[in-house]
C-alpha positions as a Python dict, from the first residue, in 0.01 Angstrom:
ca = {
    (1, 'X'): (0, 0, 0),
    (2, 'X'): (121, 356, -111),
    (3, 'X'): (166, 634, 143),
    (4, 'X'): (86, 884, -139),
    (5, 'X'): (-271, 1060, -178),
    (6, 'X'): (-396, 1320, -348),
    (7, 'X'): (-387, 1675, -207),
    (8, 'X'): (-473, 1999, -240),
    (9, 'X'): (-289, 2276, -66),
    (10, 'X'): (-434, 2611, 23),
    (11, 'X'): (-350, 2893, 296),
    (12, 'X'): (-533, 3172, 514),
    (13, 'X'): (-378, 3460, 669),
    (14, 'X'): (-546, 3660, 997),
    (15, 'X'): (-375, 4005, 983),
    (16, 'X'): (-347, 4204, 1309),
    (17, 'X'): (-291, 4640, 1260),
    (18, 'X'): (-190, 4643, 1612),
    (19, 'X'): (-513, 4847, 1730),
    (20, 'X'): (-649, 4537, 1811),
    (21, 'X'): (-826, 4481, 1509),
    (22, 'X'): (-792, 4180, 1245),
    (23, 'X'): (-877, 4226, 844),
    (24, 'X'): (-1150, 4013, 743),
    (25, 'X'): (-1271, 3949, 364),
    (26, 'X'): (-1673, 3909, 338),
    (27, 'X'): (-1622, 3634, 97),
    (28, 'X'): (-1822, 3599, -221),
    (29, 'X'): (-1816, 3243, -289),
    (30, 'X'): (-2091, 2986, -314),
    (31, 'X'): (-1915, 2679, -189),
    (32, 'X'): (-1791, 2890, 165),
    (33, 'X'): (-1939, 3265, 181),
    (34, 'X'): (-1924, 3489, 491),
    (35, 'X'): (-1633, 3693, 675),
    (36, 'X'): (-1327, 3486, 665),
    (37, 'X'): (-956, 3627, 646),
    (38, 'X'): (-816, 3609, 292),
    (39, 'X'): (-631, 3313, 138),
    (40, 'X'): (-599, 3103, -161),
    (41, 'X'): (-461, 2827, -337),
    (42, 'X'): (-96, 2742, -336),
    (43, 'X'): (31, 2713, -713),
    (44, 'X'): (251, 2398, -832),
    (45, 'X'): (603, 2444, -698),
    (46, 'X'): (542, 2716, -539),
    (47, 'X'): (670, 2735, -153),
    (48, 'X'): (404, 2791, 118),
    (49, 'X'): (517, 3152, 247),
    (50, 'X'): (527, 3279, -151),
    (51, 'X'): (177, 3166, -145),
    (52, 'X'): (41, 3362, 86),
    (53, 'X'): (209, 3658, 48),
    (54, 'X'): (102, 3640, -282),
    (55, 'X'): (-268, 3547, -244),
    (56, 'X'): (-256, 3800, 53),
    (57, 'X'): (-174, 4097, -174),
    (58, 'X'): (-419, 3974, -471),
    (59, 'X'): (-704, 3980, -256),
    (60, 'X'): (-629, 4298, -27),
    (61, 'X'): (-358, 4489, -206),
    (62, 'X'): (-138, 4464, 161),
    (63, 'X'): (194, 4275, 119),
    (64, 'X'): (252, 4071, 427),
    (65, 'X'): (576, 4056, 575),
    (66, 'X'): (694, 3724, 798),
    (67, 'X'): (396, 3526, 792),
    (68, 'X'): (407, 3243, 1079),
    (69, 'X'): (238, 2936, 1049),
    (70, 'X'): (-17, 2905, 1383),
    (71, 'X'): (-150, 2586, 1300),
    (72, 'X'): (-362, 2370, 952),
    (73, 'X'): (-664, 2293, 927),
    (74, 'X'): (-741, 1993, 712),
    (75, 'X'): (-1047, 1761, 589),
    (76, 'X'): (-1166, 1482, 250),
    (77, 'X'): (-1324, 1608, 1),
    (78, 'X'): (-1578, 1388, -171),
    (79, 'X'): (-1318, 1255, -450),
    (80, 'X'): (-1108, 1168, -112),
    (81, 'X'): (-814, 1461, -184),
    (82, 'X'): (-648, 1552, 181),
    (83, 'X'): (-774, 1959, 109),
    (84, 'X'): (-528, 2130, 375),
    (85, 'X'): (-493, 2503, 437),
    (86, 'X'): (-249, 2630, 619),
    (87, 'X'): (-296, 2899, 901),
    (88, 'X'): (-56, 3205, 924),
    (89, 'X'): (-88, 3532, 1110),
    (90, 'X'): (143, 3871, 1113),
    (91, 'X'): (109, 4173, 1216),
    (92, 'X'): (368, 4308, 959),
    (93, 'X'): (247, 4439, 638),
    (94, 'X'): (250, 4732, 390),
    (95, 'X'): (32, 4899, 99),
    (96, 'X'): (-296, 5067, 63),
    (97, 'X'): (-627, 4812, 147),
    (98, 'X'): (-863, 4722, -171),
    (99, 'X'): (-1113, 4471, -209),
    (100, 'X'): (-1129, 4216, -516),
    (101, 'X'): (-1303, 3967, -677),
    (102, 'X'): (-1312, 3726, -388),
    (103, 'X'): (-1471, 3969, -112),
    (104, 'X'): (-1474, 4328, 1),
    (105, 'X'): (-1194, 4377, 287),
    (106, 'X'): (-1169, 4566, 577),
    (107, 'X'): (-1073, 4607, 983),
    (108, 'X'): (-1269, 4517, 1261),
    (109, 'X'): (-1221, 4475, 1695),
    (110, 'X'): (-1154, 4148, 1697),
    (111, 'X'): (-1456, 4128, 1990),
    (112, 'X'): (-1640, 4234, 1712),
    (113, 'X'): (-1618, 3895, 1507),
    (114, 'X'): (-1913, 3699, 1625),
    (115, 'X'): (-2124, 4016, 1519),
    (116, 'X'): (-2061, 3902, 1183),
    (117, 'X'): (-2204, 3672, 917),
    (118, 'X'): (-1943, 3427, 922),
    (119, 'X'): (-1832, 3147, 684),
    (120, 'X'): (-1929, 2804, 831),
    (121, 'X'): (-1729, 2660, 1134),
    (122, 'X'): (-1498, 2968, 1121),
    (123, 'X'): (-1545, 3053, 1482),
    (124, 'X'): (-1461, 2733, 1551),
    (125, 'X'): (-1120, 2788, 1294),
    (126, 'X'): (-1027, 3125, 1474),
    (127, 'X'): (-950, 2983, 1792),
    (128, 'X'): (-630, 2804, 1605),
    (129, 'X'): (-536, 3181, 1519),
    (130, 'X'): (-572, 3299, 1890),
    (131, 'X'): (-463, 2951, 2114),
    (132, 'X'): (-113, 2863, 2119),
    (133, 'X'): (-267, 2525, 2294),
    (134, 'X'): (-457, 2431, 1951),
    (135, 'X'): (-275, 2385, 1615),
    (136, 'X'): (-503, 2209, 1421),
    (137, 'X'): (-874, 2241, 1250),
    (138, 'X'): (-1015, 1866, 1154),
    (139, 'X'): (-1298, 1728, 1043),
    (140, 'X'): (-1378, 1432, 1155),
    (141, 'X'): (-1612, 1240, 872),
    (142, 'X'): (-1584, 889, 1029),
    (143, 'X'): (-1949, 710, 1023),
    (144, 'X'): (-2119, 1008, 738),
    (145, 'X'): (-2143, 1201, 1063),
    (146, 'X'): (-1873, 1531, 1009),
    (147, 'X'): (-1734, 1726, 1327),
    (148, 'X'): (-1535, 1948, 1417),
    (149, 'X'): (-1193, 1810, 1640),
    (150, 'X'): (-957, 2093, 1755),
    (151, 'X'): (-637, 1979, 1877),
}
């Protein structure tokens, strides 16, 4: 038996301005809509920190300086790929905020969060942002039954 699988690699950056407020994206997509933090797929051979950077600045017009990896989350899709995204978070970042395709951006208190119409389970995601104790986002799908494990 092979140890290889199918993935799909993706990333998601929560930006702090040091007022203690976090940039969110109210994402226009059908498959996860709501306020999220902005993100993307990571291209073919392309390392993970380019990747977010890059998606980062697409999608807000900031460019994000040392990104640090907080923690993955991870789940199956339903042509069993591994779909993982990978969790940064600065606070270290230049340029001049725009929206894009993908969502309208801006700042909020980050007390302010559960005000909003968030994407599914991201509440749940956030806390792998904000805990050093938790690192990763899974769902379990064992038994057609999915839930969320943080551990």
């Amino acid at each position: 038996m092979g140890r290889s699988e199918a993935a799909i690699f993706t990333n998601m950056c929560m930006i702090e301005n040091g007022q203690g407020q976090i940039l969110v994206q109210d994402r226009q997509n059908k498959n996860w809509p709501g306020i999220t933090f902005p993100g993307g797929h990571i291209e073919k051979e392309e390392s993970f920190h380019d990747a977010v950077v890059r998606e980062v600045e697409e999608e807000t017009g900031l460019h994000i300086k040392q990104p640090v990896l907080c923690g993955t989350k991870q789940f199956q899709t339903n042509q069993d790929e591994r779909y993982v995204v990978l969790l940064y978070k600065t606070n270290s970042f230049s340029g001049e905020l725009k929206g894009s395709d993908e969502g309208e951006v801006f700042w909020i208190d980050k007390a302010a969060l559960p005000d909003y119409p968030l994407a599914p389970d991201f509440m749940e995601m956030y806390k792998v942002f904000v805990d050093e104790k938790i690192s990763e986002f899974y769902y379990n799908q064992r038994n057609e039954k999915k839930e969320v494990v943080l551990f």
